[in-house]
mmCIF file with all atom_site columns, C-alpha atoms in Angstrom:
data_model
loop_
_atom_site.group_PDB
_atom_site.id
_atom_site.type_symbol
_atom_site.label_atom_id
_atom_site.label_alt_id
_atom_site.label_comp_id
_atom_site.label_asym_id
_atom_site.label_entity_id
_atom_site.label_seq_id
_atom_site.pdbx_PDB_ins_code
_atom_site.Cartn_x
_atom_site.Cartn_y
_atom_site.Cartn_z
_atom_site.occupancy
_atom_site.B_iso_or_equiv
_atom_site.pdbx_formal_charge
_atom_site.auth_seq_id
_atom_site.auth_comp_id
_atom_site.auth_asym_id
_atom_site.auth_atom_id
_atom_site.pdbx_PDB_model_num
ATOM 1   C CA . MET T 1 1   ? -30.937 7.122   -27.506 1.00 48.00 ? 1   MET T CA 1
ATOM 2   C CA . ALA T 1 2   ? -27.238 7.808   -28.134 1.00 49.00 ? 2   ALA T CA 1
ATOM 3   C CA . LEU T 1 3   ? -27.517 11.074  -26.206 1.00 50.00 ? 3   LEU T CA 1
ATOM 4   C CA . GLU T 1 4   ? -29.225 9.317   -23.297 1.00 49.00 ? 4   GLU T CA 1
ATOM 5   C CA . THR T 1 5   ? -26.488 6.671   -23.243 1.00 43.00 ? 5   THR T CA 1
ATOM 6   C CA . ALA T 1 6   ? -23.778 9.333   -23.239 1.00 44.00 ? 6   ALA T CA 1
ATOM 7   C CA . LEU T 1 7   ? -25.485 11.193  -20.400 1.00 42.00 ? 7   LEU T CA 1
ATOM 8   C CA . LEU T 1 8   ? -25.781 8.002   -18.377 1.00 37.00 ? 8   LEU T CA 1
ATOM 9   C CA . LEU T 1 9   ? -22.094 7.249   -18.897 1.00 40.00 ? 9   LEU T CA 1
ATOM 10  C CA . LEU T 1 10  ? -21.139 10.755  -17.805 1.00 39.00 ? 10  LEU T CA 1
ATOM 11  C CA . LEU T 1 11  ? -23.373 10.435  -14.759 1.00 38.00 ? 11  LEU T CA 1
ATOM 12  C CA . ALA T 1 12  ? -21.843 7.073   -13.846 1.00 38.00 ? 12  ALA T CA 1
ATOM 13  C CA . LEU T 1 13  ? -18.345 8.496   -14.257 1.00 39.00 ? 13  LEU T CA 1
ATOM 14  C CA . GLY T 1 14  ? -19.225 11.501  -12.128 1.00 40.00 ? 14  GLY T CA 1
ATOM 15  C CA . LEU T 1 15  ? -20.692 9.336   -9.397  1.00 38.00 ? 15  LEU T CA 1
ATOM 16  C CA . GLY T 1 16  ? -17.634 7.091   -9.503  1.00 38.00 ? 16  GLY T CA 1
ATOM 17  C CA . LEU T 1 17  ? -15.241 10.016  -9.134  1.00 38.00 ? 17  LEU T CA 1
ATOM 18  C CA . ALA T 1 18  ? -17.348 11.515  -6.365  1.00 37.00 ? 18  ALA T CA 1
ATOM 19  C CA . GLY T 1 19  ? -17.357 8.192   -4.518  1.00 39.00 ? 19  GLY T CA 1
ATOM 20  C CA . ALA T 1 20  ? -13.599 7.828   -4.960  1.00 40.00 ? 20  ALA T CA 1
ATOM 21  C CA . GLN T 1 21  ? -13.008 11.321  -3.600  1.00 43.00 ? 21  GLN T CA 1
ATOM 22  C CA . LYS T 1 22  ? -15.269 10.627  -0.631  1.00 44.00 ? 22  LYS T CA 1
ATOM 23  C CA . ALA T 1 23  ? -13.308 7.454   0.106   1.00 61.00 ? 23  ALA T CA 1
ATOM 24  C CA . LEU T 1 24  ? -10.043 9.402   -0.055  1.00 63.00 ? 24  LEU T CA 1
ATOM 25  C CA . GLU T 1 25  ? -11.353 12.007  2.362   1.00 75.00 ? 25  GLU T CA 1
ATOM 26  C CA . GLU T 1 26  ? -12.241 9.243   4.820   1.00 85.00 ? 26  GLU T CA 1
ATOM 27  C CA . VAL T 1 27  ? -8.628  8.065   5.015   1.00 91.00 ? 27  VAL T CA 1
ATOM 28  C CA . PRO T 1 28  ? -6.946  9.615   8.085   1.00 92.00 ? 28  PRO T CA 1
ATOM 29  C CA . VAL T 1 29  ? -3.366  10.830  8.402   1.00 94.00 ? 29  VAL T CA 1
ATOM 30  C CA . GLN T 1 30  ? -1.036  10.507  11.393  1.00 95.00 ? 30  GLN T CA 1
ATOM 31  C CA . ARG T 1 31  ? -0.962  13.727  13.411  1.00 94.00 ? 31  ARG T CA 1
ATOM 32  C CA . GLY T 1 32  ? 2.467   15.282  13.895  1.00 95.00 ? 32  GLY T CA 1
ATOM 33  C CA . PHE T 1 33  ? 3.925   12.943  11.290  1.00 96.00 ? 33  PHE T CA 1
ATOM 34  C CA . ASP T 1 34  ? 7.749   13.004  11.005  1.00 96.00 ? 34  ASP T CA 1
ATOM 35  C CA . VAL T 1 35  ? 8.736   11.463  7.684   1.00 96.00 ? 35  VAL T CA 1
ATOM 36  C CA . HIS T 1 36  ? 12.396  11.002  8.630   1.00 95.00 ? 36  HIS T CA 1
ATOM 37  C CA . LYS T 1 37  ? 11.405  8.621   11.439  1.00 97.00 ? 37  LYS T CA 1
ATOM 38  C CA . VAL T 1 38  ? 9.956   6.123   8.942   1.00 97.00 ? 38  VAL T CA 1
ATOM 39  C CA . GLU T 1 39  ? 13.260  5.700   7.117   1.00 97.00 ? 39  GLU T CA 1
ATOM 40  C CA . GLY T 1 40  ? 14.827  2.255   7.027   1.00 97.00 ? 40  GLY T CA 1
ATOM 41  C CA . ARG T 1 41  ? 13.860  -1.386  6.742   1.00 96.00 ? 41  ARG T CA 1
ATOM 42  C CA . TRP T 1 42  ? 10.215  -2.441  6.999   1.00 96.00 ? 42  TRP T CA 1
ATOM 43  C CA . LEU T 1 43  ? 8.495   -5.811  6.894   1.00 94.00 ? 43  LEU T CA 1
ATOM 44  C CA . THR T 1 44  ? 5.035   -6.290  5.414   1.00 92.00 ? 44  THR T CA 1
ATOM 45  C CA . LEU T 1 45  ? 2.693   -8.042  7.843   1.00 93.00 ? 45  LEU T CA 1
ATOM 46  C CA . GLN T 1 46  ? -0.640  -7.488  6.106   1.00 92.00 ? 46  GLN T CA 1
ATOM 47  C CA . LEU T 1 47  ? -1.709  -6.387  2.630   1.00 90.00 ? 47  LEU T CA 1
ATOM 48  C CA . ALA T 1 48  ? -5.185  -5.706  1.248   1.00 91.00 ? 48  ALA T CA 1
ATOM 49  C CA . ALA T 1 49  ? -6.506  -4.278  -2.007  1.00 89.00 ? 49  ALA T CA 1
ATOM 50  C CA . SER T 1 50  ? -9.729  -2.778  -3.301  1.00 88.00 ? 50  SER T CA 1
ATOM 51  C CA . ARG T 1 51  ? -9.768  -4.993  -6.405  1.00 80.00 ? 51  ARG T CA 1
ATOM 52  C CA . ALA T 1 52  ? -10.325 -8.716  -6.070  1.00 71.00 ? 52  ALA T CA 1
ATOM 53  C CA . GLU T 1 53  ? -8.398  -9.599  -9.234  1.00 67.00 ? 53  GLU T CA 1
ATOM 54  C CA . LEU T 1 54  ? -5.198  -8.307  -7.629  1.00 65.00 ? 54  LEU T CA 1
ATOM 55  C CA . VAL T 1 55  ? -5.391  -10.894 -4.879  1.00 61.00 ? 55  VAL T CA 1
ATOM 56  C CA . SER T 1 56  ? -6.594  -13.928 -6.815  1.00 60.00 ? 56  SER T CA 1
ATOM 57  C CA . PRO T 1 57  ? -5.057  -17.137 -5.398  1.00 58.00 ? 57  PRO T CA 1
ATOM 58  C CA . SER T 1 58  ? -4.066  -18.120 -8.958  1.00 57.00 ? 58  SER T CA 1
ATOM 59  C CA . ASP T 1 59  ? -2.407  -14.781 -9.701  1.00 55.00 ? 59  ASP T CA 1
ATOM 60  C CA . PRO T 1 60  ? -1.794  -12.882 -6.459  1.00 53.00 ? 60  PRO T CA 1
ATOM 61  C CA . LEU T 1 61  ? -0.273  -9.444  -6.114  1.00 56.00 ? 61  LEU T CA 1
ATOM 62  C CA . ARG T 1 62  ? 3.329   -10.374 -5.353  1.00 65.00 ? 62  ARG T CA 1
ATOM 63  C CA . LEU T 1 63  ? 4.586   -7.161  -3.824  1.00 65.00 ? 63  LEU T CA 1
ATOM 64  C CA . ALA T 1 64  ? 7.163   -6.600  -1.100  1.00 77.00 ? 64  ALA T CA 1
ATOM 65  C CA . LEU T 1 65  ? 8.097   -3.254  0.381   1.00 86.00 ? 65  LEU T CA 1
ATOM 66  C CA . HIS T 1 66  ? 11.690  -3.496  1.549   1.00 91.00 ? 66  HIS T CA 1
ATOM 67  C CA . SER T 1 67  ? 12.510  -0.035  2.868   1.00 95.00 ? 67  SER T CA 1
ATOM 68  C CA . ILE T 1 68  ? 11.675  3.655   2.900   1.00 97.00 ? 68  ILE T CA 1
ATOM 69  C CA . ARG T 1 69  ? 14.126  6.453   2.147   1.00 96.00 ? 69  ARG T CA 1
ATOM 70  C CA . THR T 1 70  ? 13.708  10.202  2.441   1.00 96.00 ? 70  THR T CA 1
ATOM 71  C CA . SER T 1 71  ? 15.550  13.164  0.948   1.00 94.00 ? 71  SER T CA 1
ATOM 72  C CA . ASP T 1 72  ? 16.314  16.672  2.135   1.00 91.00 ? 72  ASP T CA 1
ATOM 73  C CA . SER T 1 73  ? 13.716  17.981  -0.313  1.00 91.00 ? 73  SER T CA 1
ATOM 74  C CA . GLY T 1 74  ? 11.025  15.955  1.462   1.00 93.00 ? 74  GLY T CA 1
ATOM 75  C CA . ASP T 1 75  ? 10.633  13.301  -1.237  1.00 96.00 ? 75  ASP T CA 1
ATOM 76  C CA . VAL T 1 76  ? 9.963   9.717   -0.143  1.00 97.00 ? 76  VAL T CA 1
ATOM 77  C CA . ASP T 1 77  ? 11.381  6.683   -1.950  1.00 96.00 ? 77  ASP T CA 1
ATOM 78  C CA . PHE T 1 78  ? 9.721   3.295   -1.553  1.00 94.00 ? 78  PHE T CA 1
ATOM 79  C CA . VAL T 1 79  ? 12.082  0.425   -2.365  1.00 91.00 ? 79  VAL T CA 1
ATOM 80  C CA . LEU T 1 80  ? 9.880   -2.428  -3.601  1.00 85.00 ? 80  LEU T CA 1
ATOM 81  C CA . PHE T 1 81  ? 10.381  -5.911  -4.950  1.00 81.00 ? 81  PHE T CA 1
ATOM 82  C CA . TRP T 1 82  ? 7.977   -7.528  -7.404  1.00 74.00 ? 82  TRP T CA 1
ATOM 83  C CA . LYS T 1 83  ? 8.048   -11.332 -7.466  1.00 68.00 ? 83  LYS T CA 1
ATOM 84  C CA . GLY T 1 84  ? 7.755   -13.266 -10.708 1.00 64.00 ? 84  GLY T CA 1
ATOM 85  C CA . GLU T 1 85  ? 9.253   -16.318 -12.414 1.00 62.00 ? 85  GLU T CA 1
ATOM 86  C CA . GLY T 1 86  ? 11.224  -17.391 -9.355  1.00 60.00 ? 86  GLY T CA 1
ATOM 87  C CA . ALA T 1 87  ? 13.050  -14.092 -8.842  1.00 64.00 ? 87  ALA T CA 1
ATOM 88  C CA . CYS T 1 88  ? 12.424  -10.559 -7.670  1.00 66.00 ? 88  CYS T CA 1
ATOM 89  C CA . GLN T 1 89  ? 12.957  -7.299  -9.487  1.00 77.00 ? 89  GLN T CA 1
ATOM 90  C CA . GLU T 1 90  ? 13.741  -4.142  -7.548  1.00 82.00 ? 90  GLU T CA 1
ATOM 91  C CA . GLU T 1 91  ? 11.632  -1.062  -8.148  1.00 83.00 ? 91  GLU T CA 1
ATOM 92  C CA . SER T 1 92  ? 12.042  2.356   -6.546  1.00 89.00 ? 92  SER T CA 1
ATOM 93  C CA . ILE T 1 93  ? 9.052   4.680   -6.509  1.00 92.00 ? 93  ILE T CA 1
ATOM 94  C CA . THR T 1 94  ? 9.419   8.327   -5.527  1.00 95.00 ? 94  THR T CA 1
ATOM 95  C CA . VAL T 1 95  ? 6.540   10.425  -4.249  1.00 96.00 ? 95  VAL T CA 1
ATOM 96  C CA . HIS T 1 96  ? 6.597   14.112  -3.437  1.00 97.00 ? 96  HIS T CA 1
ATOM 97  C CA . PRO T 1 97  ? 5.194   15.995  -0.462  1.00 96.00 ? 97  PRO T CA 1
ATOM 98  C CA . THR T 1 98  ? 1.931   17.868  -0.834  1.00 95.00 ? 98  THR T CA 1
ATOM 99  C CA . GLN T 1 99  ? 0.921   20.878  1.206   1.00 91.00 ? 99  GLN T CA 1
ATOM 100 C CA . LEU T 1 100 ? -0.739  18.496  3.660   1.00 92.00 ? 100 LEU T CA 1
ATOM 101 C CA . GLN T 1 101 ? 1.347   16.730  6.301   1.00 92.00 ? 101 GLN T CA 1
ATOM 102 C CA . GLY T 1 102 ? 1.723   12.990  5.841   1.00 95.00 ? 102 GLY T CA 1
ATOM 103 C CA . GLN T 1 103 ? 0.368   13.041  2.286   1.00 96.00 ? 103 GLN T CA 1
ATOM 104 C CA . TYR T 1 104 ? 2.410   12.486  -0.859  1.00 97.00 ? 104 TYR T CA 1
ATOM 105 C CA . GLN T 1 105 ? 1.799   12.172  -4.559  1.00 95.00 ? 105 GLN T CA 1
ATOM 106 C CA . GLY T 1 106 ? 3.599   10.959  -7.663  1.00 95.00 ? 106 GLY T CA 1
ATOM 107 C CA . SER T 1 107 ? 3.074   8.677   -10.631 1.00 91.00 ? 107 SER T CA 1
ATOM 108 C CA . PHE T 1 108 ? 3.680   5.027   -11.433 1.00 83.00 ? 108 PHE T CA 1
ATOM 109 C CA . GLU T 1 109 ? 3.393   3.403   -14.865 1.00 80.00 ? 109 GLU T CA 1
ATOM 110 C CA . GLY T 1 110 ? 1.069   6.106   -16.123 1.00 83.00 ? 110 GLY T CA 1
ATOM 111 C CA . SER T 1 111 ? -1.163  6.187   -13.059 1.00 85.00 ? 111 SER T CA 1
ATOM 112 C CA . SER T 1 112 ? -1.307  9.022   -10.576 1.00 92.00 ? 112 SER T CA 1
ATOM 113 C CA . MET T 1 113 ? -0.326  7.849   -7.121  1.00 93.00 ? 113 MET T CA 1
ATOM 114 C CA . HIS T 1 114 ? -1.374  9.151   -3.715  1.00 94.00 ? 114 HIS T CA 1
ATOM 115 C CA . VAL T 1 115 ? 0.184   8.002   -0.437  1.00 96.00 ? 115 VAL T CA 1
ATOM 116 C CA . ARG T 1 116 ? -1.010  8.635   3.083   1.00 96.00 ? 116 ARG T CA 1
ATOM 117 C CA . PHE T 1 117 ? 0.784   7.640   6.271   1.00 98.00 ? 117 PHE T CA 1
ATOM 118 C CA . VAL T 1 118 ? -2.376  6.689   8.115   1.00 97.00 ? 118 VAL T CA 1
ATOM 119 C CA . SER T 1 119 ? -1.020  5.792   11.535  1.00 97.00 ? 119 SER T CA 1
ATOM 120 C CA . THR T 1 120 ? 2.398   5.036   13.003  1.00 98.00 ? 120 THR T CA 1
ATOM 121 C CA . ASP T 1 121 ? 4.460   4.884   16.167  1.00 97.00 ? 121 ASP T CA 1
ATOM 122 C CA . TYR T 1 122 ? 7.545   4.441   13.912  1.00 97.00 ? 122 TYR T CA 1
ATOM 123 C CA . SER T 1 123 ? 7.813   0.792   14.891  1.00 97.00 ? 123 SER T CA 1
ATOM 124 C CA . ASN T 1 124 ? 4.472   -0.045  13.251  1.00 98.00 ? 124 ASN T CA 1
ATOM 125 C CA . LEU T 1 125 ? 2.954   1.675   10.243  1.00 98.00 ? 125 LEU T CA 1
ATOM 126 C CA . ILE T 1 126 ? -0.364  1.623   8.397   1.00 98.00 ? 126 ILE T CA 1
ATOM 127 C CA . LEU T 1 127 ? 0.152   2.878   4.865   1.00 97.00 ? 127 LEU T CA 1
ATOM 128 C CA . TYR T 1 128 ? -2.474  3.798   2.283   1.00 96.00 ? 128 TYR T CA 1
ATOM 129 C CA . VAL T 1 129 ? -1.559  3.852   -1.423  1.00 94.00 ? 129 VAL T CA 1
ATOM 130 C CA . ARG T 1 130 ? -3.997  4.875   -4.132  1.00 92.00 ? 130 ARG T CA 1
ATOM 131 C CA . PHE T 1 131 ? -3.559  4.568   -7.899  1.00 90.00 ? 131 PHE T CA 1
ATOM 132 C CA . GLU T 1 132 ? -5.788  6.418   -10.338 1.00 89.00 ? 132 GLU T CA 1
ATOM 133 C CA . ASP T 1 133 ? -6.029  5.874   -14.101 1.00 84.00 ? 133 ASP T CA 1
ATOM 134 C CA . ASP T 1 134 ? -9.200  4.610   -15.782 1.00 82.00 ? 134 ASP T CA 1
ATOM 135 C CA . GLU T 1 135 ? -10.196 3.227   -12.397 1.00 84.00 ? 135 GLU T CA 1
ATOM 136 C CA . VAL T 1 136 ? -9.158  3.630   -8.794  1.00 87.00 ? 136 VAL T CA 1
ATOM 137 C CA . THR T 1 137 ? -7.099  0.995   -6.973  1.00 87.00 ? 137 THR T CA 1
ATOM 138 C CA . SER T 1 138 ? -6.341  1.231   -3.267  1.00 91.00 ? 138 SER T CA 1
ATOM 139 C CA . LEU T 1 139 ? -3.771  -0.709  -1.271  1.00 91.00 ? 139 LEU T CA 1
ATOM 140 C CA . TRP T 1 140 ? -3.606  -0.823  2.519   1.00 94.00 ? 140 TRP T CA 1
ATOM 141 C CA . VAL T 1 141 ? -0.441  -2.160  4.141   1.00 95.00 ? 141 VAL T CA 1
ATOM 142 C CA . LEU T 1 142 ? 0.465   -2.987  7.721   1.00 96.00 ? 142 LEU T CA 1
ATOM 143 C CA . LEU T 1 143 ? 4.225   -2.706  8.228   1.00 96.00 ? 143 LEU T CA 1
ATOM 144 C CA . ALA T 1 144 ? 6.511   -3.307  11.182  1.00 96.00 ? 144 ALA T CA 1
ATOM 145 C CA . ARG T 1 145 ? 10.210  -3.212  11.969  1.00 96.00 ? 145 ARG T CA 1
ATOM 146 C CA . ARG T 1 146 ? 10.068  -6.835  13.142  1.00 93.00 ? 146 ARG T CA 1
ATOM 147 C CA . MET T 1 147 ? 8.162   -9.873  11.908  1.00 89.00 ? 147 MET T CA 1
ATOM 148 C CA . LEU T 1 148 ? 5.859   -9.762  14.894  1.00 88.00 ? 148 LEU T CA 1
ATOM 149 C CA . GLU T 1 149 ? 2.242   -8.607  14.804  1.00 89.00 ? 149 GLU T CA 1
ATOM 150 C CA . ASP T 1 150 ? 1.175   -6.287  17.582  1.00 95.00 ? 150 ASP T CA 1
ATOM 151 C CA . PRO T 1 151 ? -2.477  -7.176  18.378  1.00 96.00 ? 151 PRO T CA 1
ATOM 152 C CA . THR T 1 152 ? -3.362  -3.501  18.816  1.00 97.00 ? 152 THR T CA 1
ATOM 153 C CA . TRP T 1 153 ? -1.989  -2.525  15.407  1.00 97.00 ? 153 TRP T CA 1
ATOM 154 C CA . LEU T 1 154 ? -3.437  -5.606  13.730  1.00 97.00 ? 154 LEU T CA 1
ATOM 155 C CA . GLY T 1 155 ? -6.865  -4.795  15.123  1.00 97.00 ? 155 GLY T CA 1
ATOM 156 C CA . ARG T 1 156 ? -6.597  -1.193  13.973  1.00 97.00 ? 156 ARG T CA 1
ATOM 157 C CA . TYR T 1 157 ? -5.597  -2.316  10.483  1.00 97.00 ? 157 TYR T CA 1
ATOM 158 C CA . LEU T 1 158 ? -8.396  -4.878  10.207  1.00 97.00 ? 158 LEU T CA 1
ATOM 159 C CA . GLU T 1 159 ? -10.919 -2.160  11.051  1.00 96.00 ? 159 GLU T CA 1
ATOM 160 C CA . TYR T 1 160 ? -9.885  -0.397  7.833   1.00 95.00 ? 160 TYR T CA 1
ATOM 161 C CA . VAL T 1 161 ? -10.085 -3.663  5.896   1.00 94.00 ? 161 VAL T CA 1
ATOM 162 C CA . GLU T 1 162 ? -13.675 -4.034  7.035   1.00 94.00 ? 162 GLU T CA 1
ATOM 163 C CA . LYS T 1 163 ? -14.625 -0.371  6.627   1.00 93.00 ? 163 LYS T CA 1
ATOM 164 C CA . PHE T 1 164 ? -13.368 -0.104  3.045   1.00 91.00 ? 164 PHE T CA 1
ATOM 165 C CA . GLN T 1 165 ? -14.427 -3.668  2.087   1.00 90.00 ? 165 GLN T CA 1
ATOM 166 C CA . LEU T 1 166 ? -10.929 -4.702  1.054   1.00 91.00 ? 166 LEU T CA 1
ATOM 167 C CA . GLN T 1 167 ? -9.637  -8.043  -0.213  1.00 88.00 ? 167 GLN T CA 1
ATOM 168 C CA . ARG T 1 168 ? -6.811  -9.445  1.912   1.00 88.00 ? 168 ARG T CA 1
ATOM 169 C CA . ALA T 1 169 ? -3.794  -10.553 -0.112  1.00 82.00 ? 169 ALA T CA 1
ATOM 170 C CA . PRO T 1 170 ? -0.801  -12.882 0.279   1.00 79.00 ? 170 PRO T CA 1
ATOM 171 C CA . VAL T 1 171 ? 2.232   -11.187 1.817   1.00 82.00 ? 171 VAL T CA 1
ATOM 172 C CA . PHE T 1 172 ? 5.826   -11.444 0.635   1.00 78.00 ? 172 PHE T CA 1
ATOM 173 C CA . ASN T 1 173 ? 9.051   -10.249 2.251   1.00 82.00 ? 173 ASN T CA 1
ATOM 174 C CA . ILE T 1 174 ? 12.507  -10.541 0.778   1.00 78.00 ? 174 ILE T CA 1
ATOM 175 C CA . ASP T 1 175 ? 15.412  -12.335 2.378   1.00 67.00 ? 175 ASP T CA 1
ATOM 176 C CA . ASP T 1 176 ? 18.080  -9.795  3.427   1.00 55.00 ? 176 ASP T CA 1
ATOM 177 C CA . VAL T 1 177 ? 20.820  -12.417 3.124   1.00 42.00 ? 177 VAL T CA 1
ATOM 178 C CA . ALA T 1 178 ? 19.834  -13.130 -0.454  1.00 44.00 ? 178 ALA T CA 1
ATOM 179 C CA . GLN T 1 179 ? 19.609  -9.417  -1.133  1.00 46.00 ? 179 GLN T CA 1
ATOM 180 C CA . ARG T 1 180 ? 23.210  -8.849  -0.017  1.00 44.00 ? 180 ARG T CA 1
ATOM 181 C CA . ARG T 1 181 ? 24.373  -11.624 -2.328  1.00 42.00 ? 181 ARG T CA 1
ATOM 182 C CA . SER T 1 182 ? 22.451  -10.310 -5.321  1.00 42.00 ? 182 SER T CA 1
ATOM 183 C CA . VAL T 1 183 ? 20.865  -6.896  -4.962  1.00 41.00 ? 183 VAL T CA 1
ATOM 184 C CA . ALA T 1 184 ? 19.277  -6.997  -8.404  1.00 42.00 ? 184 ALA T CA 1
ATOM 185 C CA . ARG T 1 185 ? 17.540  -10.321 -7.932  1.00 43.00 ? 185 ARG T CA 1
ATOM 186 C CA . PRO T 1 186 ? 17.086  -11.446 -4.326  1.00 45.00 ? 186 PRO T CA 1
ATOM 187 C CA . SER T 1 187 ? 14.878  -14.391 -3.526  1.00 50.00 ? 187 SER T CA 1
ATOM 188 C CA . CYS T 1 188 ? 11.482  -13.765 -1.980  1.00 49.00 ? 188 CYS T CA 1
ATOM 189 C CA . THR T 1 189 ? 9.823   -15.698 0.775   1.00 44.00 ? 189 THR T CA 1
ATOM 190 C CA . ALA T 1 190 ? 6.072   -15.879 1.235   1.00 40.00 ? 190 ALA T CA 1
ATOM 191 C CA . ARG T 1 191 ? 4.924   -15.178 4.774   1.00 38.00 ? 191 ARG T CA 1
ATOM 192 C CA . ARG T 1 192 ? 1.394   -16.501 4.324   1.00 34.00 ? 192 ARG T CA 1
ATOM 193 C CA . SER T 1 193 ? -1.040  -17.317 1.582   1.00 28.00 ? 193 SER T CA 1
ATOM 194 C CA . TRP T 1 194 ? -4.764  -16.753 1.910   1.00 30.00 ? 194 TRP T CA 1
ATOM 195 C CA . LYS T 1 195 ? -6.969  -19.574 0.720   1.00 27.00 ? 195 LYS T CA 1
ATOM 196 C CA . SER T 1 196 ? -9.770  -17.137 -0.095  1.00 29.00 ? 196 SER T CA 1
ATOM 197 C CA . SER T 1 197 ? -9.504  -13.695 -1.679  1.00 31.00 ? 197 SER T CA 1
ATOM 198 C CA . ARG T 1 198 ? -12.456 -12.519 0.355   1.00 35.00 ? 198 ARG T CA 1
ATOM 199 C CA . SER T 1 199 ? -11.892 -10.771 3.658   1.00 36.00 ? 199 SER T CA 1
ATOM 200 C CA . PRO T 1 200 ? -13.650 -12.504 6.548   1.00 36.00 ? 200 PRO T CA 1
ATOM 201 C CA . ALA T 1 201 ? -15.048 -9.106  7.487   1.00 39.00 ? 201 ALA T CA 1
ATOM 202 C CA . SER T 1 202 ? -16.527 -8.327  4.076   1.00 34.00 ? 202 SER T CA 1
#
């Protein structure tokens, strides 16, 4: 019985990894991607996650991407702010280029991290971020240079939300004025809060 249980666990793990890899292969990448053109300030318009507990109304994922930086070596730095207890803490995450254009990898708090620049015209950007440890967590983000949703880009993003059965999350952006006054702890403003953690499309 113990052997059967172990075999079942190994089978379940194998199927889970195979499914995760299949999902990763289904994520597209922008053709002709130029990483240096995505440098600068970005605003988060939409955020969705593969795990419902990350977007619970009582304990939402309070994440704000402020800007993207690049280096001569090809590395990409994401400048993030995590909201908690009335203030924000800055976090910079660096990912490194792979041999595939528009795809990057790194690590964050013990998890391996994969990033794909799914689609962009450099004024709008759909970003895919994947964390892998004991389980796989995927984040999909719609970004723009201005706080104005382009219907075409919103529709394209929501197609991915439906396809990958994601949970839409509250969105936070930081106040640039507050950031200039106190870089370490700027205030955060919530753009919208979803009453339900379930996507209307799921």
